[in-house]
Short mmCIF file of C-alpha atoms and ligand atoms in Angstrom, two decimals:
data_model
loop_
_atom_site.label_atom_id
_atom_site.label_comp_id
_atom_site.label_asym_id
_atom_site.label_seq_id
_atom_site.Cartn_x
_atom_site.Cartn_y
_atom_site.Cartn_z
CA UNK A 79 120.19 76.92 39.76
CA UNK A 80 119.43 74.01 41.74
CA UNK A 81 116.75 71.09 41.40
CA UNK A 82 114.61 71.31 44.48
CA UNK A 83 114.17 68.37 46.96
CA UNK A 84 110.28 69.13 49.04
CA UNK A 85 110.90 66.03 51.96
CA UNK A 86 108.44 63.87 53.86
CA UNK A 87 105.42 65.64 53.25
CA UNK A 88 101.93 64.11 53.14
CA UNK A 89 99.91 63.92 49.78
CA UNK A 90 96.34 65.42 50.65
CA UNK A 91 95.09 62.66 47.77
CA UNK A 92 96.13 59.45 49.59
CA UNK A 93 97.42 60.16 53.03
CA UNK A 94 100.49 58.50 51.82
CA UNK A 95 104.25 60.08 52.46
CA UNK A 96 105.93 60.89 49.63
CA UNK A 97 109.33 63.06 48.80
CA UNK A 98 109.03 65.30 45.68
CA UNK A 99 112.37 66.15 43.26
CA UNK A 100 111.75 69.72 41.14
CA UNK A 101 114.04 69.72 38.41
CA UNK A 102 115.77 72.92 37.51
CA UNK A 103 112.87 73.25 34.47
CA UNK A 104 110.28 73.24 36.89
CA UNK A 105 109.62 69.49 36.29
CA UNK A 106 108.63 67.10 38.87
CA UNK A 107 111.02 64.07 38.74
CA UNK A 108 109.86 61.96 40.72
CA UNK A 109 107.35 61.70 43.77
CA UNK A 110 108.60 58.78 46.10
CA UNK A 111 109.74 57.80 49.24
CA UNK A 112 113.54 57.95 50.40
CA UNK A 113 114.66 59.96 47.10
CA UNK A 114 117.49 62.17 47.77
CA UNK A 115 119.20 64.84 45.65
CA UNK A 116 122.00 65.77 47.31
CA UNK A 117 122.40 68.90 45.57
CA UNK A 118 119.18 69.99 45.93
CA UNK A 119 117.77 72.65 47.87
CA UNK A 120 115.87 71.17 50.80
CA UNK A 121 112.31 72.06 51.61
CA UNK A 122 111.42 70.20 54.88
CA UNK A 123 107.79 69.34 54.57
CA UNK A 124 107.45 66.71 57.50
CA UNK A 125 104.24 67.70 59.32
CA UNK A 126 102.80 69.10 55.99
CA UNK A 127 99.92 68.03 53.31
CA UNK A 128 100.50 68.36 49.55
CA UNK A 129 97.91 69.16 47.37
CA UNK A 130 98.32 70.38 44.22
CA UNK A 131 97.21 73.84 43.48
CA UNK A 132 93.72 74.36 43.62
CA UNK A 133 91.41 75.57 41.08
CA UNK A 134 88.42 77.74 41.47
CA UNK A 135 85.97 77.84 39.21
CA UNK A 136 83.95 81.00 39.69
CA UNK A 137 85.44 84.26 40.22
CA UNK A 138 85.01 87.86 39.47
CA UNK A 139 88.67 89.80 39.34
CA UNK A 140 86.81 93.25 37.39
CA UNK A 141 89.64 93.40 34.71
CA UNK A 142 88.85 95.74 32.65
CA UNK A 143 86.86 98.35 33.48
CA UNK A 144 86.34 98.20 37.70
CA UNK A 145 90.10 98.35 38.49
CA UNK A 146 89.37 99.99 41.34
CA UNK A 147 87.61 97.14 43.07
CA UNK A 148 90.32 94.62 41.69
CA UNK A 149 92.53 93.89 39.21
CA UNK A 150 93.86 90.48 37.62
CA UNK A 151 97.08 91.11 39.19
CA UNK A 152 95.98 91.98 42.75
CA UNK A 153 93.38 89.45 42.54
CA UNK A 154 95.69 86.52 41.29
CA UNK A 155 97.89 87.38 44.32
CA UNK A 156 95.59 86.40 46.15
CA UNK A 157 94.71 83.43 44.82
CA UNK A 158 97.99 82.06 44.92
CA UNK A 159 97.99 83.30 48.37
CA UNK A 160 94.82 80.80 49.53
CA UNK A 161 96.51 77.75 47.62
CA UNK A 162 94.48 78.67 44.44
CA UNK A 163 96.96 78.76 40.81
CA UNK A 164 93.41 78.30 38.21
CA UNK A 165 90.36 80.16 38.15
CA UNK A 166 87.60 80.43 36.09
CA UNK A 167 86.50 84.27 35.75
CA UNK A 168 82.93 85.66 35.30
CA UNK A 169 82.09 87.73 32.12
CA UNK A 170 80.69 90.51 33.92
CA UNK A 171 83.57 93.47 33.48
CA UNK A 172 83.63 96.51 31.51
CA UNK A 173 83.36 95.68 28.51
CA UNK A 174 81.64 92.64 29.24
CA UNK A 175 83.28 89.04 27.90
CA UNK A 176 81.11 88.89 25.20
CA UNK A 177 82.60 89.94 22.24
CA UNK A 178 86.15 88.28 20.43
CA UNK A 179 87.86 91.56 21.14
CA UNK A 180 87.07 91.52 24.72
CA UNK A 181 88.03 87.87 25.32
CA UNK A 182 91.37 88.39 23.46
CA UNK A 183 91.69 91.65 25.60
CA UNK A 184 91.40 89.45 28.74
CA UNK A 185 93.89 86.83 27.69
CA UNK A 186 96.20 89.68 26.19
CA UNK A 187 95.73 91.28 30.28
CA UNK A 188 96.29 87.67 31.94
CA UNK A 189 99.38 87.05 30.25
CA UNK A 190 100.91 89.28 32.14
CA UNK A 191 99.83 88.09 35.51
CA UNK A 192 102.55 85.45 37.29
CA UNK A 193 101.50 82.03 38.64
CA UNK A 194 98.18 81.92 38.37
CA UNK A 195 96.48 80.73 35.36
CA UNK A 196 93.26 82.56 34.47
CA UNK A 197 90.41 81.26 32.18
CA UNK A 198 87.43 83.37 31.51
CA UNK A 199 83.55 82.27 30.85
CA UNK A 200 82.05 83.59 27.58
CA UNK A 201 78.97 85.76 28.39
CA UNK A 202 75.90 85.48 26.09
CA UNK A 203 73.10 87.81 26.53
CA UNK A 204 71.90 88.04 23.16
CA UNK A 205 71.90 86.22 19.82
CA UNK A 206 75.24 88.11 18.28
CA UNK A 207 77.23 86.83 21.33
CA UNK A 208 76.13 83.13 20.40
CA UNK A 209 77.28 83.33 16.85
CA UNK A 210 80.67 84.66 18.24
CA UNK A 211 80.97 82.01 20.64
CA UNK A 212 80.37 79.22 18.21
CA UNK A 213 82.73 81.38 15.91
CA UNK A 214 85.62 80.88 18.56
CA UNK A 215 84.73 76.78 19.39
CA UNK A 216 84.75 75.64 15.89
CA UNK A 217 87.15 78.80 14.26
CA UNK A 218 90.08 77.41 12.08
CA UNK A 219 91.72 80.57 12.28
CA UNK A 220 94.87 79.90 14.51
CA UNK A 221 93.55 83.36 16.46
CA UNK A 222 90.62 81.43 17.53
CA UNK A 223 92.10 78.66 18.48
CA UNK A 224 94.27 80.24 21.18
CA UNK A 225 91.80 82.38 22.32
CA UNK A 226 89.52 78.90 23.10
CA UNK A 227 92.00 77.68 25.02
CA UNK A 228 91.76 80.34 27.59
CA UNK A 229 87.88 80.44 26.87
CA UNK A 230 86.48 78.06 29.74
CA UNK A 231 82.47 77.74 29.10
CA UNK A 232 79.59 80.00 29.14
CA UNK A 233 78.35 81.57 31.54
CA UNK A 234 74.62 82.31 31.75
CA UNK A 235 72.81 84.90 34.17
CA UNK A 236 68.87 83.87 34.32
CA UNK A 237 67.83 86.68 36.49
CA UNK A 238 69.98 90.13 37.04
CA UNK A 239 73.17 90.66 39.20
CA UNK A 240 76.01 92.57 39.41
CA UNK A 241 76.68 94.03 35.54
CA UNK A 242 73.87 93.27 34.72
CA UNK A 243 74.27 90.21 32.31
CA UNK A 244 70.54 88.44 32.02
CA UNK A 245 70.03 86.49 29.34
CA UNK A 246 67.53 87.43 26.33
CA UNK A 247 64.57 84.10 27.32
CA UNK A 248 64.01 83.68 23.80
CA UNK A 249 67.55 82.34 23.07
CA UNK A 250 67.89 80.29 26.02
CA UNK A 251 66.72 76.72 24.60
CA UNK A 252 69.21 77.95 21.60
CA UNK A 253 72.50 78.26 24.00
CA UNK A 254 71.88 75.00 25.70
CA UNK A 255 71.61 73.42 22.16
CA UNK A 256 74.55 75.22 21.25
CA UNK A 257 76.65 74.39 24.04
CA UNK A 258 75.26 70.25 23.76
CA UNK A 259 75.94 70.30 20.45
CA UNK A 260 79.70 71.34 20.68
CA UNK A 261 80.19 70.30 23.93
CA UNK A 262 80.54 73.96 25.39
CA UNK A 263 80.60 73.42 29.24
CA UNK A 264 77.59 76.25 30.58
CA UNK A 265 77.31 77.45 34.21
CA UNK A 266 74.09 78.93 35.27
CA UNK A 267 73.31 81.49 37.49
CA UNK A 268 69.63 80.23 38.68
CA UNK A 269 67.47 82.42 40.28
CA UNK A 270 64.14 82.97 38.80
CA UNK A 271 63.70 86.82 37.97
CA UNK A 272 59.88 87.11 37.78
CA UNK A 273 59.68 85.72 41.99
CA UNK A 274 62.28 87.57 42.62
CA UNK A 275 61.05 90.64 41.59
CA UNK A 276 57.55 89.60 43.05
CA UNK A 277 59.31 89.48 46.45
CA UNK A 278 61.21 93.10 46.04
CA UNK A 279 57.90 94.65 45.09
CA UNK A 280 55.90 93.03 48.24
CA UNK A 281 59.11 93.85 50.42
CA UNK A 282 58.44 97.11 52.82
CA UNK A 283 61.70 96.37 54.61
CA UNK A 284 64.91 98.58 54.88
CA UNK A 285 67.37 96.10 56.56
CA UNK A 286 69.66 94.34 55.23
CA UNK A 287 68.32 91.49 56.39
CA UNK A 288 65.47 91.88 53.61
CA UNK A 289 67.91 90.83 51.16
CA UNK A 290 67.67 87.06 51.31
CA UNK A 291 64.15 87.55 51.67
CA UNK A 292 63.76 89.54 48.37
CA UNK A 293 65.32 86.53 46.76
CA UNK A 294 63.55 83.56 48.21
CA UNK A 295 65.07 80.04 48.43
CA UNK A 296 62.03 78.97 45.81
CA UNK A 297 63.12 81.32 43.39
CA UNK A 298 66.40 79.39 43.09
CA UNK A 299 64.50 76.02 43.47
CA UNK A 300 62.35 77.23 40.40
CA UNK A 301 65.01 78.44 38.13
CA UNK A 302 67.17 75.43 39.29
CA UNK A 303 64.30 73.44 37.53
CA UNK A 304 63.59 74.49 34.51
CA UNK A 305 67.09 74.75 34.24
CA UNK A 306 67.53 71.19 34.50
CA UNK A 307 64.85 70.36 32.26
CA UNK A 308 66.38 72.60 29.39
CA UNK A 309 69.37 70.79 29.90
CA UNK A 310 67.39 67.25 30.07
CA UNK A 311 65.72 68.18 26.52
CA UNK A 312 68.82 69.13 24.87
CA UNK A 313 71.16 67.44 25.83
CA UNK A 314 73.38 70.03 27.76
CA UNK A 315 75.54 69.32 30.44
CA UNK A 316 75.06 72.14 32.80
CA UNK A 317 76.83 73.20 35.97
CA UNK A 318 74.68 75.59 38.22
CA UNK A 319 76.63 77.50 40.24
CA UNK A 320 76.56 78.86 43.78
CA UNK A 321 73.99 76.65 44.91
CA UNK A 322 72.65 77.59 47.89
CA UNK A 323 69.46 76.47 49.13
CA UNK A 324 68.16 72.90 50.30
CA UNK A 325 65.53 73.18 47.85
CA UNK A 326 68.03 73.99 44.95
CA UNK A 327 70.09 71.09 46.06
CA UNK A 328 67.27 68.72 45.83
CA UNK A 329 66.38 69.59 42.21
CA UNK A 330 70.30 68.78 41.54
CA UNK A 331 70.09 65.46 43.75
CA UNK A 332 67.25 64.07 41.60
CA UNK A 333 68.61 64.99 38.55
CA UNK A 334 72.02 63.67 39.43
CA UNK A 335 69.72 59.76 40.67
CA UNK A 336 68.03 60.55 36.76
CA UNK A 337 71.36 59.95 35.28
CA UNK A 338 71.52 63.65 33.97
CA UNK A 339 74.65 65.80 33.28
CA UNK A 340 73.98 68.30 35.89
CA UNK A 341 77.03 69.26 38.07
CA UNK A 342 76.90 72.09 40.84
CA UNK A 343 78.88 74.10 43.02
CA UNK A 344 78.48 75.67 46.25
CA UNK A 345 80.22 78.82 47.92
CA UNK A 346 82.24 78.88 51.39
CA UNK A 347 80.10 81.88 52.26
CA UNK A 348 77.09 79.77 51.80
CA UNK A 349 78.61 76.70 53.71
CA UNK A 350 80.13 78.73 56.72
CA UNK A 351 77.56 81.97 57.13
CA UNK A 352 74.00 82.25 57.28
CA UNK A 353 71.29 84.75 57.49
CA UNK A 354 72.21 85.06 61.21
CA UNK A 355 75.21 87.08 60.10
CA UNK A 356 73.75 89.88 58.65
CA UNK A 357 73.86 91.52 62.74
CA UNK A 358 77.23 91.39 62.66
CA UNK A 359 78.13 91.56 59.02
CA UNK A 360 75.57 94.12 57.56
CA UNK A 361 75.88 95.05 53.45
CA UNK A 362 79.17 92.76 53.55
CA UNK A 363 76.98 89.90 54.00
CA UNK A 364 75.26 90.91 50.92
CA UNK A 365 75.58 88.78 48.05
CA UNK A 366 73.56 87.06 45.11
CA UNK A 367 72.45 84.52 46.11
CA UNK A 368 72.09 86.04 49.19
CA UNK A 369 73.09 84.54 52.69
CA UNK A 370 70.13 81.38 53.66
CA UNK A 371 69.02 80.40 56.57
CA UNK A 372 71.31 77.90 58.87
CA UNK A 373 69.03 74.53 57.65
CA UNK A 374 70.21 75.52 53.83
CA UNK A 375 73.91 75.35 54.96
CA UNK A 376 73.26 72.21 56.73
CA UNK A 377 71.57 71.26 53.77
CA UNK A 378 74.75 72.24 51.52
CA UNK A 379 77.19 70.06 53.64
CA UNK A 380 74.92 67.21 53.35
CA UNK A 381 75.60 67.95 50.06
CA UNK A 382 78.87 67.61 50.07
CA UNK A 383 79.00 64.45 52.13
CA UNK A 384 76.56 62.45 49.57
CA UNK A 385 78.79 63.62 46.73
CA UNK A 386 75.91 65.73 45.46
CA UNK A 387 78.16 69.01 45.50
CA UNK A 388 81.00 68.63 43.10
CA UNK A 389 82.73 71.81 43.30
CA UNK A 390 83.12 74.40 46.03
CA UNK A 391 83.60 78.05 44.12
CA UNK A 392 84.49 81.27 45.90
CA UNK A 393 82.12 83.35 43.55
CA UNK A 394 84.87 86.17 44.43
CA UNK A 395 83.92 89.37 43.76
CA UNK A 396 85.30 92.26 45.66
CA UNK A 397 83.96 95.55 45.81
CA UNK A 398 85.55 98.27 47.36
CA UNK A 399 84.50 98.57 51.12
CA UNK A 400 83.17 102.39 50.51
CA UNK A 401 80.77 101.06 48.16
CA UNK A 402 79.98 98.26 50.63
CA UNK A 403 79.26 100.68 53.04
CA UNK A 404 77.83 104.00 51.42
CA UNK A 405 74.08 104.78 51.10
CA UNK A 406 70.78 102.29 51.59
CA UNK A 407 71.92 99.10 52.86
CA UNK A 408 69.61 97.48 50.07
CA UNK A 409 71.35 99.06 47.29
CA UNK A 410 74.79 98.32 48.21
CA UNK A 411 76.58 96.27 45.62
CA UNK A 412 76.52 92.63 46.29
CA UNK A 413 79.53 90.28 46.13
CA UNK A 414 82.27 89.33 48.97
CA UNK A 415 86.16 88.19 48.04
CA UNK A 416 86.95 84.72 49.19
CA UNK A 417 89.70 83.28 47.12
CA UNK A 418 92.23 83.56 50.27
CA UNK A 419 90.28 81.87 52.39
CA UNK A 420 88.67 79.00 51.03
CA UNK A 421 91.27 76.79 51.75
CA UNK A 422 92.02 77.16 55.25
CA UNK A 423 87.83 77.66 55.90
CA UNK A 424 87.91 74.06 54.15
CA UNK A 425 91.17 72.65 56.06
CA UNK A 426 89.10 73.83 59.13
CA UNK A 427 86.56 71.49 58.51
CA UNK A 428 88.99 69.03 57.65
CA UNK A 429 90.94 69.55 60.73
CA UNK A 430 87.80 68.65 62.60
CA UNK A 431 86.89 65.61 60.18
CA UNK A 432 83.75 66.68 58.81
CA UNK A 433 85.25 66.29 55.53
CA UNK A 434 88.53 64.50 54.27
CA UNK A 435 91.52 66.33 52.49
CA UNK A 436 91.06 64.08 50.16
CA UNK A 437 87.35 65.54 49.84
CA UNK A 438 88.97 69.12 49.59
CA UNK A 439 91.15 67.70 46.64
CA UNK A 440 88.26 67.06 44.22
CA UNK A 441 86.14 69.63 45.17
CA UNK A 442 88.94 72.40 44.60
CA UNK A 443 90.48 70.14 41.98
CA UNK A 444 89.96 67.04 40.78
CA UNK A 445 86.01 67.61 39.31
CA UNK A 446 86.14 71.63 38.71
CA UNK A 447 89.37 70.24 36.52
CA UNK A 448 87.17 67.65 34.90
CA UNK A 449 83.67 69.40 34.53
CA UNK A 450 85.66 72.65 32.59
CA UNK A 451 87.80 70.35 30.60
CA UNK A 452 90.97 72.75 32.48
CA UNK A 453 93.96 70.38 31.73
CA UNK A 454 95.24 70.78 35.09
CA UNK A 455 97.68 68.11 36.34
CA UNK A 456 97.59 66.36 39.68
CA UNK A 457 100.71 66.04 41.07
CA UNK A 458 102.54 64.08 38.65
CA UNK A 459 105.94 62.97 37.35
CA UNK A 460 107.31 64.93 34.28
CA UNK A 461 104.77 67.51 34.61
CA UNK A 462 104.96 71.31 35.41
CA UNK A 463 105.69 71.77 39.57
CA UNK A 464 102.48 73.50 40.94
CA UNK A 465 101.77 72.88 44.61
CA UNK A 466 100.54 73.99 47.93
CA UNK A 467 102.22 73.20 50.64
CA UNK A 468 100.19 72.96 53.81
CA UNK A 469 100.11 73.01 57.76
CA UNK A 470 97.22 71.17 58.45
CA UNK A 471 97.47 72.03 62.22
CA UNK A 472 98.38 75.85 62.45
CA UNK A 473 95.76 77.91 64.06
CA UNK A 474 95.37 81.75 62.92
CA UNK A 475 92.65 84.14 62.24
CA UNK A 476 91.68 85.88 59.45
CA UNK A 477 91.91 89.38 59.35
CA UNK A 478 91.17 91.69 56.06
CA UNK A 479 94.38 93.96 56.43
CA UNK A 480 96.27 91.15 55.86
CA UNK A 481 95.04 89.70 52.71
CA UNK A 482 96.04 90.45 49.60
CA UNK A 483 92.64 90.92 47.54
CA UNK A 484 92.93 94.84 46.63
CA UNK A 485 88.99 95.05 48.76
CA UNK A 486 91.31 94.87 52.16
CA UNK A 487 88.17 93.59 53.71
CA UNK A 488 86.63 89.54 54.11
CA UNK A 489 83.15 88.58 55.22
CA UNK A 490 85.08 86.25 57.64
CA UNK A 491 86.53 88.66 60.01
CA UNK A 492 87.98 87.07 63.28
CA UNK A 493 87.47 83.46 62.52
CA UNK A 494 89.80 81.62 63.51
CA UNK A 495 90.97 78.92 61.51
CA UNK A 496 92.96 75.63 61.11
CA UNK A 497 95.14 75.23 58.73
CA UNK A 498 97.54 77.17 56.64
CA UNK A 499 99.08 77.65 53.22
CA UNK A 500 102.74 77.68 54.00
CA UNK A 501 104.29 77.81 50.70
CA UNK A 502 103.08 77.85 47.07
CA UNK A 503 105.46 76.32 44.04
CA UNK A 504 104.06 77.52 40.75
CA UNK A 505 106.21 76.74 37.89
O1 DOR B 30 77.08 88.52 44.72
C1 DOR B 30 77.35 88.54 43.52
N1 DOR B 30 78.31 89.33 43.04
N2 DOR B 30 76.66 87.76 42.70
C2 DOR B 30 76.76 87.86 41.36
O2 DOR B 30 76.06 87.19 40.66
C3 DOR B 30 77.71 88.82 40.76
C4 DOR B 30 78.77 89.18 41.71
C5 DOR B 30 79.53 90.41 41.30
O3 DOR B 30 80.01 90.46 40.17
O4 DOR B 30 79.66 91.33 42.10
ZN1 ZN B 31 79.53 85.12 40.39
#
């Protein structure tokens, strides 16, 4: 074995030129300038940017129970393979993460899977899930213990998607409380289910183009906002996840000016498609929420400019493209991969200078890490090797067949990007 020597690349944080020394433990020794090992294998980096690897914090990898849509393993390949070693996974399998047994069933499955490091969001649909969820944040039992470690937050569905997971309203003042009063981080699905199902029963459409329009930007605005104000009377500090309409947004930007502890994410299929792509894309534009129009993604990157957005999230979840494709385009699932492809959509943008890399770093890092309490490091001396290295300037185009996500398929056929994951180090 040999210590590992990664030379003259760039780190994404400060633009600054640094060497990096990987001890034979995995261990970086030091990150400086002009440090040589002469025994150490050589990984020329000159050209490239170093960011440490990435963390997204909503995915869906259907372990257990919908293996043949994805598994952990397949799934985490694929991570790993867009720059990604943490992610935060949905509750929304078969059985559903809602029970001890099924949350020590996931961690029992994850251990298994290399490099990346999977957490999983505690679902709570009814009361009994609440008491085990407070069971497993304050347990003394050393079982318990581990088992919140891997435990990231709840997750909370206030209208029905995939599995369906929708909360029971009466308890929903009760989690909040819960999760202010032990400091339980709590992601929110917002759409409001009473407009949206107000707009599916006045729809008289067939396309698949009827979608977004069955689940109107005002329905997220609405359940955005009392969302908020649960979180304002309890005390909560809520993240609401894949934000996607200006109107949503706005509800977040005001609470943010209020001095509130609301945090949000938004999703690269959100940020980089719009309702225009349902010609070309049909049911594998089809997600929840569903594709907006192009002023909502404009809307979402001003977002991201005034620091509004904190996170960018894949909301990953693959379905197989059969199901995509069979039957009424209406009632095919809903849910596209993206884990792969975040990162070099994002170094894209980058590569243009819309946003910075240093941008890229705390939305993919830096606050996900923070807001989910994750423990990740940064890249840092004595701590565990995990990196991405990058070529900021190599131009391909994505193509399904050759990503590793067991769907074979991506919502982002053809585009041609900037930017590349060249090698991943995940000790
Ligand atoms: O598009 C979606 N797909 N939205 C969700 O809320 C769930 C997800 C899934 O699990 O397929
Ligand atoms: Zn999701």
């Amino acid at each position: 074995m040999k210590k590992t020597l990664i030379r003259g690349g760039t780190l994404a944080e400060t633009g600054k030129k640094a060497d990096i020394l990987i001890g034979i433990d995995g261990m970086i020794e030091h990150i400086k300038l002009g440090a040589d090992h002469k025994e150490a294998n050589v990984i020329d980096a000159s050209g490239k940017l170093l960011f440490p690897l990435l963390i997204d914090c909503h995915v869906h990898f259907r372990e257990p129970g919908l293996e043949h849509k994805a598994t952990m393993e397949t799934e985490a390949a694929s991570a790993i393979a867009g720059g990604i070693g943490l992610v935060c996974e949905m509750p929304n399998t078969i059985p559903p993460t809602v029970t001890v047994a099924a949350l020590a069933d996931k961690v029992r499955r994850s251990a298994k899977v290399d490099q990346c490091d999977i957490r999983f969001y505690f679902g709570v649909t009814e009361a009994a899930h609440l008491r085990t969820l407070k069971d497993i944040w304050t347990g003394e039992a050393m079982e318990l213990k581990r088992l919140k470690h891997h435990c990231c937050g709840v997750k909370l569905y206030l209208d029905h998607s995939t599995g369906d997971q929708k909360v029971d309203g009466g308890i929903v003042e009760e989690i909040f409380q819960t999760c202010a009063d032990l400091k339980i981080p709590l992601i929110a699905h917002c759409e409001d289910s009473e407009m949206n199902a107000a707009a599916k029963a006045a729809n008289t459409r067939t396309d698949i183009a009827a979608h977004s329009a069955m689940r109107p930007a005002e329905s997220e605005e609405k359940s955005v906002r009392e969302a908020v104000a649960m979180a304002k009377k309890t005390g909560a500090a809520l993240h609401i996840a894949h934000l996607s309409t200006a109107k949503g947004l706005a509800v977040v930007r005001a609470a943010k000016k209020e001095g509130l502890p609301i945090t949000c994410e938004v999703s690269p299929h959100h940020l980089f498609l719009t309702i225009d792509d349902y010609a070309a894309l049909g049911t594998l534009g089809k997600m929840n929420p569903p594709l907006r129009t192009k002023d909502d993604a404009a809307a979402l990157w001003a977002g991201i400019k005034d620091g509004t957005v904190d996170c960018v999230a894949t909301d990953h979840a693959p379905h197989t493209l059969e199901e995509k494709k069979t039957g009424e385009p209406l009632s095919a699932p809903s849910g596209v991969p993206g884990v792969e492809t975040m990162l070099p959509l994002l170094l894209t943008e980058a590569a243009a200078q819309k946003i910075s890399y240093a941008d890229i770093l705390k939305l993919c890092f830096t606050h996900p890490n923070k807001i989910f309490n994750l423990g990740a490091h940064n890249l840092e001396e004595k701590k565990l090797a995990r990196l991405v290295i990058v070529d900021p300037e190599t131009e391909w185009m994505i193509e399904g067949k050759n990503l590793k996500s067991k769907c074979g398929w991506t919502p982002f056929e053809g585009r041609k990007v900037t930017g590349k994951v060249m090698q991943v180090i995940a000790h």
